[in-house]
Coordinates of C-alpha atoms in Angstrom, one line a residue:
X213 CA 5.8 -7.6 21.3
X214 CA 9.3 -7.1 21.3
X215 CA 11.6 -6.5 18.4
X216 CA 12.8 -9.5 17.7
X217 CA 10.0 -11.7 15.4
X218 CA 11.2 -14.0 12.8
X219 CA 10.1 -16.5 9.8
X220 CA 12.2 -19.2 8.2
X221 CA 12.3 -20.8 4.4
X222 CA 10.9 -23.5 3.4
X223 CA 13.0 -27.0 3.1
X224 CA 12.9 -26.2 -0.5
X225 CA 15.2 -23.3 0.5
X226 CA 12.0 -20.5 -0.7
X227 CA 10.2 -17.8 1.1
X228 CA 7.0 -16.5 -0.8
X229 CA 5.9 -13.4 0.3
X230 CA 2.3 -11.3 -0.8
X231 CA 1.5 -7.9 -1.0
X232 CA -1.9 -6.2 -0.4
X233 CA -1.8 -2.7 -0.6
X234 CA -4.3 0.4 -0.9
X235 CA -7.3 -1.6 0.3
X236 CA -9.5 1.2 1.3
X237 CA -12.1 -0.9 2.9
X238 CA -14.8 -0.3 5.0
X239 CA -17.4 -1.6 7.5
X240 CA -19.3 -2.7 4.3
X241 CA -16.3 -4.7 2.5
X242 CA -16.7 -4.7 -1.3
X243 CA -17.4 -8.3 -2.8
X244 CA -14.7 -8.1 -5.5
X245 CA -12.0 -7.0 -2.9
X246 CA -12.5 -9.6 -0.6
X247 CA -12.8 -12.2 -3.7
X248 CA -9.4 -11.0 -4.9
X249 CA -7.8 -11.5 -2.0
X250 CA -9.0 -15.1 -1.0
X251 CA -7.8 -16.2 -4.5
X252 CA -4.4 -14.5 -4.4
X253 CA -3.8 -16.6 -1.3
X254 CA -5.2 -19.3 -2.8
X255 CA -2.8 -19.0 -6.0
X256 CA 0.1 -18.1 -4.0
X257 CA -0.2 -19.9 -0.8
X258 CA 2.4 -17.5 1.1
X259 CA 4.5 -17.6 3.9
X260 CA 4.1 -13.9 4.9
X261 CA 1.4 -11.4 4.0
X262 CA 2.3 -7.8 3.7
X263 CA -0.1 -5.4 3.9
X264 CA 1.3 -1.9 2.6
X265 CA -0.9 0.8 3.8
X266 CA -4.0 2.7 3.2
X267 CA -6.0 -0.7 4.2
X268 CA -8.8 1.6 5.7
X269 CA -10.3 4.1 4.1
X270 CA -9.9 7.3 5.6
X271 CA -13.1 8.5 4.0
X272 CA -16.2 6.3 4.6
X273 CA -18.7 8.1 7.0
X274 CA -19.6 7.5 10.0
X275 CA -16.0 5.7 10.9
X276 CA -16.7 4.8 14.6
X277 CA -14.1 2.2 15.9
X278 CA -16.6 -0.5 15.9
X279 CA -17.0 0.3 11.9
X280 CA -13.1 0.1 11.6
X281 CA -12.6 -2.8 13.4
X282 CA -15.5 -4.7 10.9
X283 CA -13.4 -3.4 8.4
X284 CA -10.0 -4.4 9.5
X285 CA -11.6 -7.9 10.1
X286 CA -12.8 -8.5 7.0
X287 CA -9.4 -8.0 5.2
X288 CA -7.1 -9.8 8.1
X289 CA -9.6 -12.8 8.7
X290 CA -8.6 -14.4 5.3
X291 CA -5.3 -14.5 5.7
X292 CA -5.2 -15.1 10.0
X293 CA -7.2 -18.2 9.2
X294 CA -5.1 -19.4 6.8
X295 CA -2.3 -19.4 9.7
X296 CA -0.4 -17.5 7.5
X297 CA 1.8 -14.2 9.5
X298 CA 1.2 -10.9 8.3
X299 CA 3.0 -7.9 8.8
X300 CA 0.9 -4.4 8.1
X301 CA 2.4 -0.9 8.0
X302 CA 0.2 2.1 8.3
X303 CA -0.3 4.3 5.1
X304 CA -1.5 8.2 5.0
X305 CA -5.6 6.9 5.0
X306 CA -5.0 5.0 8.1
X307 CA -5.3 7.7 10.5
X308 CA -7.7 9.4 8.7
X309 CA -10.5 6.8 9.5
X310 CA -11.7 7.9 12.9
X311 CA -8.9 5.7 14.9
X312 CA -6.0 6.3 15.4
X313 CA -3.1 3.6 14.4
X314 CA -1.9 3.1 17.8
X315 CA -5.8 2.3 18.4
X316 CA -5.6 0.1 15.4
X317 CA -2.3 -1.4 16.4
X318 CA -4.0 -3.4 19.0
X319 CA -7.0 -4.7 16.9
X320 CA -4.6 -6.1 14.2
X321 CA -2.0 -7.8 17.5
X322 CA -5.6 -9.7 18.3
X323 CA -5.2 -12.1 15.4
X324 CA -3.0 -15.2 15.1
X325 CA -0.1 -14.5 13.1
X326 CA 0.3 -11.0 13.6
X327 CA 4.2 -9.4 13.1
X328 CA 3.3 -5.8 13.7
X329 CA 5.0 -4.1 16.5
X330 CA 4.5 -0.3 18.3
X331 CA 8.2 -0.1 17.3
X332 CA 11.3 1.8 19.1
X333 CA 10.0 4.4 22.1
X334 CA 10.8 7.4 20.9
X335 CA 11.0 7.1 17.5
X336 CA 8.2 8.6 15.6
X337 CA 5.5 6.9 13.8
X338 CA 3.2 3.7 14.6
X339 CA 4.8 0.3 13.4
X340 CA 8.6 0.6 12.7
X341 CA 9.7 -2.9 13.0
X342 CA 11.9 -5.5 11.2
X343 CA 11.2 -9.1 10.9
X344 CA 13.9 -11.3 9.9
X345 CA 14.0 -14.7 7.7
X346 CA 16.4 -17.2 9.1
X347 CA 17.5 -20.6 7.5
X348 CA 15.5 -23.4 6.7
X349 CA 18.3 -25.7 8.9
X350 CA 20.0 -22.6 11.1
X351 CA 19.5 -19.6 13.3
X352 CA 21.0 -17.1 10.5
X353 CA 19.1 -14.3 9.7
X354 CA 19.6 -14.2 5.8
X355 CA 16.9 -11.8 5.0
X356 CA 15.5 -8.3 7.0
X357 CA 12.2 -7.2 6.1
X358 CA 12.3 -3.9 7.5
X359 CA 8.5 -2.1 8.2
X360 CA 8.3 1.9 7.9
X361 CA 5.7 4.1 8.9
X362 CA 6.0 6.5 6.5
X363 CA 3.1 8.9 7.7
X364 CA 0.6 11.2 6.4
X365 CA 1.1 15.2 5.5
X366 CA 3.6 17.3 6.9
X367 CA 3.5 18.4 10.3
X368 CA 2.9 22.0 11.6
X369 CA 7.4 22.3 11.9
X370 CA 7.7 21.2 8.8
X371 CA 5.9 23.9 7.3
X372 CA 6.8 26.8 9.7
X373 CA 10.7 25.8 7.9
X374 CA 8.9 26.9 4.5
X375 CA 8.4 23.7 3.3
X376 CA 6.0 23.1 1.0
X377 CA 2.5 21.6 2.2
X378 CA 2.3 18.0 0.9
X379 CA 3.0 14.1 1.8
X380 CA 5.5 13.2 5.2
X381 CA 8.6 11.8 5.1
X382 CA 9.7 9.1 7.8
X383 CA 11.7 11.3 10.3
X384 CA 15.4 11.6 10.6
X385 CA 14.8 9.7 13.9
X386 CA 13.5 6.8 12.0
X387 CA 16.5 7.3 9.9
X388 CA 18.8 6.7 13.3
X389 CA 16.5 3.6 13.6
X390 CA 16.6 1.7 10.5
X391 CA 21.1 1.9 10.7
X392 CA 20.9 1.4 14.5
X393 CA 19.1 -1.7 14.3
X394 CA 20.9 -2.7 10.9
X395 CA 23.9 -2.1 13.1
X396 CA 22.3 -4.6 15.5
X397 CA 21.6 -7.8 13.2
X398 CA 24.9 -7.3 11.9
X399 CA 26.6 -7.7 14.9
X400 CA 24.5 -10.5 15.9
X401 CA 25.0 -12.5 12.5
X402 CA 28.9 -12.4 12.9
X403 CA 29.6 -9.4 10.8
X404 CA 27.4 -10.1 8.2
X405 CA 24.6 -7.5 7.1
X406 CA 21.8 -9.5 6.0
X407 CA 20.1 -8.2 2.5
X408 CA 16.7 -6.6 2.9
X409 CA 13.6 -5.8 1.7
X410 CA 11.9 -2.6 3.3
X411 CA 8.1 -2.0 2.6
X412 CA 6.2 1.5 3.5
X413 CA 3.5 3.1 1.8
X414 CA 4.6 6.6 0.3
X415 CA 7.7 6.5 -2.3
X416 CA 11.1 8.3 -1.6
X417 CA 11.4 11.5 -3.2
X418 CA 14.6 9.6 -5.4
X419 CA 11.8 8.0 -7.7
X420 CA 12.0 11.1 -9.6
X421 CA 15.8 10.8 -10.0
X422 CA 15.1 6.9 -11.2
X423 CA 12.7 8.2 -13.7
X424 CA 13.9 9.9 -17.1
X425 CA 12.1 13.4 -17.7
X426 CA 11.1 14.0 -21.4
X427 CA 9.3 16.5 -23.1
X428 CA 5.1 16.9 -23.2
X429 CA 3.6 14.6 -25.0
X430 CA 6.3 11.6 -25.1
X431 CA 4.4 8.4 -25.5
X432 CA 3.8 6.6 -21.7
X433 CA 4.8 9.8 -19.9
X434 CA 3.4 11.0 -17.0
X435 CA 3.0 14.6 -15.4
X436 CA 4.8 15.1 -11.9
X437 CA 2.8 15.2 -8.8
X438 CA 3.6 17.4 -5.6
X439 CA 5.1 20.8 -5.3
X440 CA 8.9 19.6 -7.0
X441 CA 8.0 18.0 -10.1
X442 CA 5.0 19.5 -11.3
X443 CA 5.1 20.8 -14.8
X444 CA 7.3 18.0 -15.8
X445 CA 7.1 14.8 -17.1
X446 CA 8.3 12.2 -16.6
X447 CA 8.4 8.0 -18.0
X448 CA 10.2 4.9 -17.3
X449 CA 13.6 4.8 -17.9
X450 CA 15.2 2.0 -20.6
X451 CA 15.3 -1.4 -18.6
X452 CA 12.8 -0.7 -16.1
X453 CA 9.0 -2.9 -16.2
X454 CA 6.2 -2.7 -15.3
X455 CA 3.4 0.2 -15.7
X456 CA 3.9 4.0 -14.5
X457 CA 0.1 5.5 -14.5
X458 CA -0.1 8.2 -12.6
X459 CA 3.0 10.8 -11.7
X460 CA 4.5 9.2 -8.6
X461 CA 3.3 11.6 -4.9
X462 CA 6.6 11.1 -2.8
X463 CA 7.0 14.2 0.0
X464 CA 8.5 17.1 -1.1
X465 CA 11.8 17.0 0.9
X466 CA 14.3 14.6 1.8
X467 CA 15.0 13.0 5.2
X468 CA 17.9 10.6 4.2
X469 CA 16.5 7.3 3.9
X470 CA 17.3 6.6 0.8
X471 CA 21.2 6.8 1.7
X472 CA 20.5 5.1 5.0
X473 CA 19.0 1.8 2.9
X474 CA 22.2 1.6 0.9
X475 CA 24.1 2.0 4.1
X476 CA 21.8 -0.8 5.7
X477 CA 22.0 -3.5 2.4
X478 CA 18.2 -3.0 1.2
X479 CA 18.5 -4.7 -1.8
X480 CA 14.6 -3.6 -3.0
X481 CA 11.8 -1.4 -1.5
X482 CA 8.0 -1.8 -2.3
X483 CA 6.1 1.3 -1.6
X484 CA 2.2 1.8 -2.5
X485 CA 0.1 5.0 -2.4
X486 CA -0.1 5.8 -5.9
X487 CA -2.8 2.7 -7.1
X488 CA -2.3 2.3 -11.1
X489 CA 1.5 2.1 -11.0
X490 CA 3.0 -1.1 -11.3
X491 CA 6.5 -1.0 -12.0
X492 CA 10.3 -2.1 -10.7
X493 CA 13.1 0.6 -11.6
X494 CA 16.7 0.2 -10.3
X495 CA 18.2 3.5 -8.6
X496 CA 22.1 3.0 -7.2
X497 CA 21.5 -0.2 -6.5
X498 CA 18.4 -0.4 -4.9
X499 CA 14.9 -1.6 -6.7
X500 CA 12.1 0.7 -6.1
X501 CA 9.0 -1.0 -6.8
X502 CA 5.0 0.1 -6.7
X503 CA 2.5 -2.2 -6.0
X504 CA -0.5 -2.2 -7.6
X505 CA -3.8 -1.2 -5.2
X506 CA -5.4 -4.4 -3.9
X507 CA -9.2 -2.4 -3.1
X508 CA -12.0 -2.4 -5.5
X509 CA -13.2 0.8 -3.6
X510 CA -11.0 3.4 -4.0
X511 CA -9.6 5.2 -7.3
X512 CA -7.6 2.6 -10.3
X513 CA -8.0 1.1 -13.2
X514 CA -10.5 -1.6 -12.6
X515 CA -9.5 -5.2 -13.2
X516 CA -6.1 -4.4 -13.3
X517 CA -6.0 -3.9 -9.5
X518 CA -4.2 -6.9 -8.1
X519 CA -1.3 -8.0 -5.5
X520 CA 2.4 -8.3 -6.0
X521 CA 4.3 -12.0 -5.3
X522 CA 8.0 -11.9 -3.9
X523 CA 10.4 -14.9 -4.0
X524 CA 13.3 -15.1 -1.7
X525 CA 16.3 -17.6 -2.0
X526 CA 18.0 -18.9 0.4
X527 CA 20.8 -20.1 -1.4
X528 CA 20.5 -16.6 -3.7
X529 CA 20.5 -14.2 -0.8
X530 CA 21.8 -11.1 -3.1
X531 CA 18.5 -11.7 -5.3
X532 CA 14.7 -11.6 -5.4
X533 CA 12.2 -12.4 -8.0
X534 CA 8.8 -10.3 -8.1
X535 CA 5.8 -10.2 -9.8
X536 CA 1.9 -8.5 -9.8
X537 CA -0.8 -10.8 -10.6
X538 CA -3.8 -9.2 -11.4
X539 CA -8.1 -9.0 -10.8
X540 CA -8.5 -10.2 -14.3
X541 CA -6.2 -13.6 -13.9
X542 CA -7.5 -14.5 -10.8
X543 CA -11.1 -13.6 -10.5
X544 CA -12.8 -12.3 -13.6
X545 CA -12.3 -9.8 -16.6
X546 CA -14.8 -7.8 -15.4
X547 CA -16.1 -6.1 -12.1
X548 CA -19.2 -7.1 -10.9
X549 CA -20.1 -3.6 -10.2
X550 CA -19.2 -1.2 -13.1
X551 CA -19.7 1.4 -11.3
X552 CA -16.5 1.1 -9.1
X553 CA -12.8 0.2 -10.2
X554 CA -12.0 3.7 -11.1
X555 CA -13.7 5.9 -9.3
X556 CA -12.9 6.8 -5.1
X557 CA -15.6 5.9 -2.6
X558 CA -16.1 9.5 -2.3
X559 CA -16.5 10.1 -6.1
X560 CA -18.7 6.6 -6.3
X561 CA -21.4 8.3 -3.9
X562 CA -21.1 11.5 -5.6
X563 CA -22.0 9.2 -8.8
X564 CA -25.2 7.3 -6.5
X565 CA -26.2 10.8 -5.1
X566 CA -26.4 12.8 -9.0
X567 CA -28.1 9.5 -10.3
X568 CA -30.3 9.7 -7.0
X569 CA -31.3 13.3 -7.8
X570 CA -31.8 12.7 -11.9
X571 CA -33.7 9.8 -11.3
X572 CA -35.4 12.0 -8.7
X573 CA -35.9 14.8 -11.0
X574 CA -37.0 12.3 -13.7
X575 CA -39.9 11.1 -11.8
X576 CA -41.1 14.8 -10.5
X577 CA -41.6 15.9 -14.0
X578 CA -42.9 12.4 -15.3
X579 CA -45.7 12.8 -12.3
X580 CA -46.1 17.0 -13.2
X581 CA -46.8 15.5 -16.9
X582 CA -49.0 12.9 -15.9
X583 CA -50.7 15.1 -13.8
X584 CA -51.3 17.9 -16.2
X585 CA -52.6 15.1 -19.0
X586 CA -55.3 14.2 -16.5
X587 CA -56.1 17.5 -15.9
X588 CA -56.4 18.0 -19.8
X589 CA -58.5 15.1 -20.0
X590 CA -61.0 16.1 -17.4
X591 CA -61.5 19.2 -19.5

């Protein structure tokens, strides 16, 4: 596939787009996952499906690529036989499942509708693409969505510069990319820079910059993650929405993208990765939002995982609306399994295996009592 997809608005001059991030699934999907989803596409009826990240877990045993293709199709097949596109990037759990993304790469390009391309040769990462919106009447592109891989820990070089072990950053050469191509659709659209949207699955390190720091204890603050903000805390700034759970897990150091999206006209970026935050805050111009986790099986806050909706105008092209819609609108105000929704997979069969054993030692010592009574008896 070369570089060059595109999607249009609608006649009504709109362009809905939905967001699945943090999946986590399996070769054994989870019911309320899947149920989730099928209604958020029901709700929203989109023109383009995002899917941030993470969307296998890295963590299930026994990941053999015959398990992580039963578990890729049973989060794509929803939306590919809706004939709706999709567009995935790969998160830090991707890799981690047994396959690598290049492997997984040409599992997703088997369905209808799929956007996602190997990206640039030579640039590093799996899946740095753009895909551009073009008028409902014309051949203008008046919106970039630009696709990031943004990677998983720090490589070896990294931390032989003394760099702190901790999340990756996209590389300065995807950097070069994102203004080389901007550079590109400029050219091609007269002189005219479309605005964009850019979606990736770990946060730039400038979330902490957009955040205010207050003292311990501050009602709705947070703790900072990663080696750079820990033993700080931190909250929403004044104007910002939304919900900030957990301290934000950006990488430790800075490659320049940040600068290089206000160079290129991003107008908003949507990142996932950390699963209870939900919020929008604007830094220098450029809204920096978190997506809620989409998966039932990994860590969150149980039926307020959910999917985020974002409206494009044609007629508005400096502007977006966005919005999360949640488990407990769409499907039910309760999980139909307790026992997940806030736990990881890996802490949920920690959970099964200490119930296992206590039920296990339950029954020894019932039987050792039973036993002993009849012995009593017989006396």
């Amino acid at each position: 596939m070369a570089d060059s997809a595109s999607l249009r608005f609608q006649k009504d001059g709109k362009f809905k787009i939905l967001v699945f991030t943090d999946i986590h699934e399996t070769h054994r999907p989870f019911r309320d996952t899947l149920t989730l989803i099928n209604r958020a596409l029901d709700a929203v009826d989109p023109d383009l499906v995002v899917y941030l990240g993470d969307t296998v877990d890295g963590a299930f045993p026994g990941a053999m690529p015959e398990r992580v293709r039963r578990a890729l199709d049973a989060v794509i097949t929803p939306v590919s036989s809706r004939g709706i596109p999709f567009a995935p990037v790969f998160g830090n759990h991707d890799r981690e499942s047994g396959m690598p993304n290049e492997e997984q790469l040409k599992i997703y390009q088997q369905y209808p509708g799929c956007l996602l391309m190997q990206g640039a040769e030579g640039v590093p990462g799996c899946g740095n693409y753009v895909v551009t919106v073009k008028g409902s009447s014309d051949e203008t592109d008046r919106f970039a969505l630009w696709m990031i891989d943004s990677g998983s820990r720090i490589s070896r070089e990294r931390l032989a510069q003394g760099i702190p072990d901790g999340y990756a950053a996209p590389e300065p050469e995807q950097v070069a990319w994102l203004e080389r191509r901007a550079g590109e659709l400029k050219a091609s659209n007269g002189g005219r820079m479309p605005g964009g949207l850019l979606f990736q699955h770990i946060i730039v390190p400038e979330i902490y910059e957009a955040l205010e720091q207050v003292p311990r204890g501050v009602k709705g603050a947070v703790k900072g993650q990663e080696n750079n903000w820990k033993g700080r805390y931190y909250k929403l700034p004044e104007g910002a929405c939304g919900k900030l759970g957990e301290g934000p897990c950006p990488p430790c150091y800075n490659t320049g993208e940040f600068a290089a999206m206000k160079r290129c006209n991003v107008l908003g970026a949507f990142f996932g990765h950390d699963h209870v935050n939900d919020f929008e805050v604007l830094h220098e111009g450029i809204r920096l939002t978190n997506c809620k986790s989409t998966g039932v099986r990994s860590y969150g806050d149980g039926v307020g995982r959910g999917v985020r909706v974002i409206e494009l105008h044609e007629n508005e092209p400096g502007t977006y609306q966005t919005r999360s819609i949640y488990f407990s609108d769409l499907v039910a105000r309760h999980l139909s399994n307790p026992m997940t929704g806030h736990l990881s997979y890996g802490q949920h069969l920690q959970v099964l295996r200490d119930v296992s054993l206590s039920v296990l030692g339950t029954v020894a010592a019932g039987t050792a009592v039973f036993a002993a009574a009849r012995k009593l008896r017989k006396k």
